[in-house]
Coordinates of C-alpha atoms and ligand atoms in Angstrom, one line a residue:
X756 CA 42.8 237.1 -87.3
X757 CA 43.1 235.5 -90.7
X758 CA 43.8 231.8 -90.9
X759 CA 47.3 231.0 -89.9
X760 CA 49.7 228.4 -91.2
X761 CA 49.8 225.5 -88.8
X762 CA 53.6 225.9 -88.5
X763 CA 53.1 229.3 -86.9
X764 CA 50.8 227.8 -84.2
X765 CA 53.2 224.9 -83.6
X766 CA 56.3 227.1 -83.5
X767 CA 54.6 229.1 -80.7
X768 CA 53.7 226.0 -78.9
X769 CA 57.3 224.7 -79.1
X770 CA 58.7 227.9 -77.7
X771 CA 56.4 227.7 -74.7
X772 CA 56.4 223.9 -74.4
X773 CA 52.7 223.1 -74.8
X774 CA 50.6 221.0 -77.2
X775 CA 47.9 222.2 -79.6
X776 CA 44.7 220.2 -80.1
X777 CA 43.7 219.1 -83.6
X778 CA 40.0 218.3 -84.0
X779 CA 38.4 216.7 -86.9
X780 CA 35.4 218.3 -88.4
X781 CA 32.6 217.1 -90.6
X782 CA 29.7 219.5 -90.2
X783 CA 28.6 222.9 -88.9
X784 CA 27.8 221.8 -85.3
X785 CA 31.2 220.2 -84.8
X786 CA 32.9 223.3 -86.2
X787 CA 30.9 225.6 -83.9
X788 CA 31.7 223.4 -80.9
X789 CA 35.4 223.5 -81.7
X790 CA 35.4 227.3 -81.9
X791 CA 33.2 227.8 -78.9
X792 CA 35.5 225.5 -76.9
X793 CA 38.6 227.1 -78.1
X794 CA 37.2 230.5 -77.2
X795 CA 36.3 229.4 -73.7
X796 CA 39.7 228.0 -72.9
X797 CA 41.6 230.6 -75.0
X798 CA 43.3 228.1 -77.1
X799 CA 44.6 228.2 -80.7
X800 CA 43.1 225.4 -82.6
X801 CA 43.7 223.2 -85.6
X802 CA 40.6 222.2 -87.5
X803 CA 41.1 219.3 -89.7
X804 CA 39.1 217.7 -92.5
X805 CA 39.9 214.2 -93.6
X806 CA 39.5 213.0 -97.2
X807 CA 36.3 211.2 -96.0
X808 CA 35.0 214.4 -94.5
X809 CA 35.6 216.4 -97.7
X810 CA 33.8 213.7 -99.7
X811 CA 30.9 213.6 -97.2
X812 CA 30.5 217.3 -97.4
X813 CA 31.3 217.7 -101.1
X814 CA 34.3 219.8 -100.1
X815 CA 32.9 223.2 -100.8
X816 CA 30.4 223.1 -97.9
X817 CA 32.9 222.1 -95.3
X818 CA 35.5 224.5 -96.7
X819 CA 33.0 227.4 -96.3
X820 CA 32.0 226.3 -92.8
X821 CA 35.7 226.3 -91.8
X822 CA 36.2 229.7 -93.4
X823 CA 33.1 231.0 -91.5
X824 CA 34.9 229.9 -88.3
X825 CA 37.8 232.2 -89.0
X826 CA 35.4 235.1 -89.7
X827 CA 33.2 234.6 -86.7
X828 CA 36.1 234.0 -84.2
X829 CA 38.8 236.5 -85.3
X830 CA 40.6 236.2 -82.0
X831 CA 41.4 232.5 -82.2
X832 CA 44.5 231.5 -84.1
X833 CA 43.0 228.9 -86.4
X834 CA 44.7 226.6 -88.9
X835 CA 42.8 224.6 -91.5
X836 CA 44.4 221.3 -92.0
X837 CA 44.0 218.3 -94.4
X838 CA 44.1 215.2 -92.3
X839 CA 45.7 212.0 -93.8
X840 CA 45.9 213.1 -97.4
X841 CA 46.7 210.0 -99.4
X842 CA 47.9 211.6 -102.7
X843 CA 49.5 214.7 -104.1
X844 CA 46.2 215.3 -105.9
X845 CA 44.2 215.5 -102.7
X846 CA 46.8 217.8 -101.1
X847 CA 46.6 220.0 -104.1
X848 CA 42.8 220.2 -103.8
X849 CA 43.1 221.2 -100.1
X850 CA 45.6 223.9 -101.1
X851 CA 43.3 225.2 -103.8
X852 CA 40.5 225.3 -101.2
X853 CA 42.5 227.6 -99.0
X854 CA 43.8 225.2 -96.3
X855 CA 46.8 226.5 -94.4
X856 CA 48.2 223.0 -93.8
X857 CA 48.2 219.6 -95.4
X858 CA 49.1 216.2 -94.2
X859 CA 50.7 214.0 -96.9
X860 CA 50.3 210.6 -95.2
X861 CA 53.0 208.8 -97.3
X862 CA 53.2 206.0 -94.7
X863 CA 50.4 204.2 -96.7
X864 CA 49.8 203.8 -100.4
X865 CA 46.9 205.6 -102.1
X866 CA 44.5 202.9 -101.0
X867 CA 45.0 204.2 -97.4
X868 CA 45.8 200.6 -96.3
X869 CA 49.0 199.2 -97.7
X870 CA 52.3 200.4 -96.1
X871 CA 54.5 202.4 -98.5
X872 CA 58.3 202.0 -98.8
X873 CA 60.5 204.7 -97.2
X874 CA 61.9 206.0 -100.5
X875 CA 58.4 206.3 -102.0
X876 CA 57.2 208.1 -98.9
X877 CA 60.1 210.6 -99.2
X878 CA 59.4 211.2 -102.8
X879 CA 55.6 211.8 -102.5
X880 CA 56.0 214.0 -99.3
X881 CA 58.8 216.0 -101.0
X882 CA 56.5 216.7 -103.9
X883 CA 53.8 218.1 -101.6
X884 CA 56.3 220.2 -99.7
X885 CA 57.3 221.7 -103.1
X886 CA 53.7 222.7 -103.8
X887 CA 52.9 223.9 -100.3
X888 CA 55.9 225.8 -99.0
X889 CA 56.1 228.5 -101.6
X890 CA 52.5 229.4 -100.6
X891 CA 53.4 229.4 -96.9
X892 CA 51.4 226.3 -96.3
X893 CA 52.5 223.8 -93.6
X894 CA 53.2 220.1 -94.4
X895 CA 52.8 217.2 -92.0
X896 CA 54.2 213.8 -93.0
X897 CA 54.0 210.4 -91.4
X898 CA 56.6 207.7 -90.7
X899 CA 55.5 204.4 -89.3
X900 CA 51.9 203.3 -89.2
X901 CA 49.2 203.7 -86.5
X902 CA 46.8 201.0 -85.4
X903 CA 43.1 201.1 -85.9
X904 CA 41.0 201.7 -89.1
X905 CA 38.8 204.7 -89.6
X906 CA 36.3 204.7 -92.4
X907 CA 38.3 202.0 -94.2
X908 CA 41.5 204.1 -93.8
X909 CA 44.5 202.6 -92.1
X910 CA 46.5 199.4 -92.3
X911 CA 45.2 198.3 -88.8
X912 CA 48.8 197.3 -87.8
X913 CA 51.1 199.4 -85.7
X914 CA 54.7 199.8 -87.1
X915 CA 56.5 202.0 -84.6
X916 CA 58.5 204.9 -86.1
X917 CA 62.2 204.3 -86.4
X918 CA 64.0 207.5 -85.0
X919 CA 67.0 206.9 -87.2
X920 CA 64.9 207.1 -90.3
X921 CA 63.3 210.3 -89.1
X922 CA 66.4 212.5 -89.5
X923 CA 66.9 211.3 -93.1
X924 CA 63.2 211.8 -93.8
X925 CA 63.1 215.3 -92.5
X926 CA 66.3 216.3 -94.3
X927 CA 65.1 214.9 -97.6
X928 CA 61.5 216.2 -97.4
X929 CA 61.7 219.4 -95.3
X930 CA 58.4 218.6 -93.6
X931 CA 57.3 220.9 -90.8
X932 CA 55.5 218.3 -88.7
X933 CA 55.6 214.5 -88.5
X934 CA 53.0 212.0 -87.3
X935 CA 54.9 209.3 -85.3
X936 CA 53.7 205.8 -84.5
X937 CA 54.3 205.2 -80.8
X938 CA 51.5 202.7 -80.0
X939 CA 48.3 204.8 -80.4
X940 CA 45.6 203.8 -82.8
X941 CA 42.6 205.5 -84.4
X942 CA 39.1 205.0 -83.2
X943 CA 37.5 204.0 -79.9
X944 CA 39.2 200.6 -79.5
X945 CA 42.7 201.5 -78.4
X946 CA 43.3 199.6 -75.2
X947 CA 41.3 196.7 -73.7
X948 CA 42.7 197.2 -70.2
X949 CA 42.6 200.4 -68.3
X950 CA 46.0 202.1 -68.8
X951 CA 48.2 202.1 -65.7
X952 CA 50.2 205.2 -65.0
X953 CA 52.9 203.1 -63.4
X954 CA 53.5 201.1 -66.6
X955 CA 54.7 202.3 -70.0
X956 CA 51.7 202.7 -72.3
X957 CA 53.3 204.4 -75.3
X958 CA 56.8 204.3 -76.7
X959 CA 57.9 207.7 -75.3
X960 CA 61.5 206.8 -75.8
X961 CA 60.9 207.2 -79.5
X962 CA 59.5 210.7 -79.0
X963 CA 62.5 211.6 -76.8
X964 CA 65.0 210.2 -79.3
X965 CA 63.4 212.0 -82.3
X966 CA 63.4 215.2 -80.3
X967 CA 67.1 214.9 -79.7
X968 CA 67.8 214.2 -83.3
X969 CA 65.5 216.8 -84.8
X970 CA 64.7 219.5 -82.2
X971 CA 62.9 221.7 -84.7
X972 CA 60.5 219.0 -85.9
X973 CA 56.9 219.2 -84.6
X974 CA 55.8 215.8 -83.6
X975 CA 52.2 214.8 -83.9
X976 CA 50.4 212.3 -81.8
X977 CA 47.5 210.8 -83.8
X978 CA 44.9 208.6 -82.2
X979 CA 44.9 210.7 -79.0
X980 CA 41.2 210.5 -78.0
X981 CA 40.7 209.7 -74.4
X982 CA 37.5 207.8 -74.9
X983 CA 35.7 209.2 -71.8
X984 CA 34.2 206.4 -69.8
X985 CA 31.1 208.4 -68.8
X986 CA 30.3 209.0 -72.4
X987 CA 30.8 205.4 -73.4
X988 CA 28.5 204.5 -70.4
X989 CA 25.8 206.9 -71.6
X990 CA 25.9 205.4 -75.1
X991 CA 25.5 201.9 -73.6
X992 CA 22.8 203.1 -71.1
X993 CA 20.6 204.3 -74.0
X994 CA 20.9 201.2 -76.2
X995 CA 24.5 201.3 -77.5
X996 CA 26.8 198.3 -77.4
X997 CA 30.3 199.5 -77.0
X998 CA 32.5 196.9 -75.4
X999 CA 35.0 197.8 -72.6
X1000 CA 37.6 200.0 -74.1
X1001 CA 40.0 202.8 -73.0
X1002 CA 41.7 205.7 -74.8
X1003 CA 44.9 207.7 -74.3
X1004 CA 44.8 209.2 -70.7
X1005 CA 45.8 212.7 -70.0
X1006 CA 49.0 211.6 -68.2
X1007 CA 50.2 209.9 -71.4
X1008 CA 49.4 213.0 -73.5
X1009 CA 51.3 215.2 -71.0
X1010 CA 54.2 212.8 -71.2
X1011 CA 54.2 213.1 -74.9
X1012 CA 54.0 216.9 -74.8
X1013 CA 56.9 217.0 -72.3
X1014 CA 58.9 214.8 -74.7
X1015 CA 58.3 217.0 -77.8
X1016 CA 54.8 216.4 -79.2
X1017 CA 53.2 219.6 -80.4
X1018 CA 50.0 218.5 -82.0
X1019 CA 47.4 216.1 -80.4
X1020 CA 44.8 214.6 -82.8
X1021 CA 41.3 214.0 -81.6
X1022 CA 38.3 212.9 -83.5
X1023 CA 36.7 209.9 -81.8
X1024 CA 35.9 211.7 -78.5
X1025 CA 33.6 214.1 -80.4
X1026 CA 31.9 211.3 -82.3
X1027 CA 31.2 209.6 -79.0
X1028 CA 29.8 212.7 -77.4
X1029 CA 27.4 213.2 -80.3
X1030 CA 26.3 209.6 -80.2
X1031 CA 25.7 209.6 -76.5
X1032 CA 23.7 212.8 -76.7
X1033 CA 21.5 211.7 -79.6
X1034 CA 20.8 208.4 -78.0
X1035 CA 19.7 210.0 -74.7
X1036 CA 17.4 212.6 -76.4
X1037 CA 15.8 209.9 -78.5
X1038 CA 15.2 207.9 -75.4
X1039 CA 14.0 210.8 -73.2
X1040 CA 11.8 212.4 -75.9
X1041 CA 10.5 209.8 -78.2
X1042 CA 7.9 212.2 -79.7
X1043 CA 10.5 214.8 -80.6
X1044 CA 11.4 215.1 -84.3
X1045 CA 13.0 218.5 -84.7
X1046 CA 16.7 217.8 -85.4
X1047 CA 17.7 220.9 -83.5
X1048 CA 16.4 219.1 -80.4
X1049 CA 19.3 216.7 -80.6
X1050 CA 21.9 218.6 -82.6
X1051 CA 22.0 221.5 -80.2
X1052 CA 22.7 219.4 -77.1
X1053 CA 25.2 217.4 -79.2
X1054 CA 27.0 220.6 -80.0
X1055 CA 27.1 221.4 -76.3
X1056 CA 28.3 217.9 -75.4
X1057 CA 31.2 218.2 -78.0
X1058 CA 32.1 221.6 -76.6
X1059 CA 32.2 220.1 -73.1
X1060 CA 34.6 217.4 -74.2
X1061 CA 36.8 220.0 -75.8
X1062 CA 36.9 222.1 -72.7
X1063 CA 36.8 219.4 -70.1
X1064 CA 39.7 219.4 -67.6
X1065 CA 39.5 215.7 -67.0
X1066 CA 38.9 214.4 -70.5
X1067 CA 40.6 216.8 -72.7
X1068 CA 44.3 216.7 -72.9
X1069 CA 46.3 219.3 -74.8
X1070 CA 44.0 222.2 -74.0
X1071 CA 44.3 221.4 -70.3
X1072 CA 48.0 221.0 -70.5
X1073 CA 48.3 224.2 -72.3
X1074 CA 46.0 226.0 -69.9
X1075 CA 48.2 224.7 -67.0
X1076 CA 51.4 225.7 -68.8
X1077 CA 50.2 229.1 -69.7
X1078 CA 48.1 229.8 -66.5
X1079 CA 45.1 230.7 -68.6
Ligands
G3H549 O1 42.5 209.9 -88.6 C1 41.3 209.7 -89.0 C2 40.3 210.6 -88.5 O2 39.7 210.1 -87.4 C3 39.3 210.9 -89.6 O3 38.4 209.8 -89.8 O4 38.5 209.3 -92.3 O5 36.5 208.6 -90.8 O6 36.9 211.0 -91.4 P1 37.6 209.7 -91.2
13P550 P1 41.2 209.4 -82.6 O1 40.5 208.3 -83.3 O2 41.9 208.9 -81.4 O3 40.3 210.5 -82.2 O4 42.4 210.0 -83.5 C1 42.0 211.0 -84.5 C2 43.2 211.2 -85.4 O5 44.3 210.8 -85.2 C3 42.9 212.1 -86.6 O6 44.0 212.2 -87.4
ZN551 ZN1 45.1 210.4 -87.6

């Protein structure tokens, strides 16, 4: 199957009421783990490159790795997505590279830190939609700001999305998908206390309200890593120093999907899995020096996270929903 527009994958998910995982990718091993995991659980997948990832890989390398995924795994519906594009220019670059979806994160200014005014967000997002839609490319926007900072990107402050602004935003921009701020944050440090299923963790009422107002809009939950405790423990066991921290639990993801979330963004969990594996190999085999000795098990560890019933979220929810 050729690459598909993200909208097609999300429309299908909306029809059947499941959520689709979005995984960030930076290198070949990560891309392979994503495709192997998606194949194992029979899941469509959204593979996303951030601005930082494209810079790290000099764009062309990552683009060709992502294209290789489509060629090598023709049975998996795959969308190539630009994550957190901060300008029209970066979105245009992704379109030129052959991406099937772009995120224009107009919630922040081009520095990726300072919040942007609503009207300016509308204007810049609309411009990207005008470039993308005639080519069949999906556009994700963002209203409200998430917490956490990744690679210097992010305001660090949470401003929850205002559902009343969403309707106007969608009508004016015609975006296909929207990242909503409901209390999640990027990175490993989301919650200091273990989330309690009997207490409200995220602002699900915002999701429900937006779904009522804009039933055809695909909502996106960024900052959805679950921060698996056993992986954090392994990092710390082998010399790491990650303080007590918790991610978004499966039950909260499921609540989100039931309320109308269609895309669930995960990056940190894969980063943690690689780090835990490399630390262990370095500890267990101090004389080893062939990078394949630690990159190969790192790839397996990422795949396990992607497939895992207890740690991975949308895939599991989808498997349950579709009885796969
Ligand atoms: O949402 C941000 C992603 O985790 C990408 O992070 O900008 O460090 O590549 P990055
Ligand atoms: P995490 O940091 O929770 O993995 O979120 C990633 C993300 O939202 C990418 O856009
Ligand atoms: Zn994000």
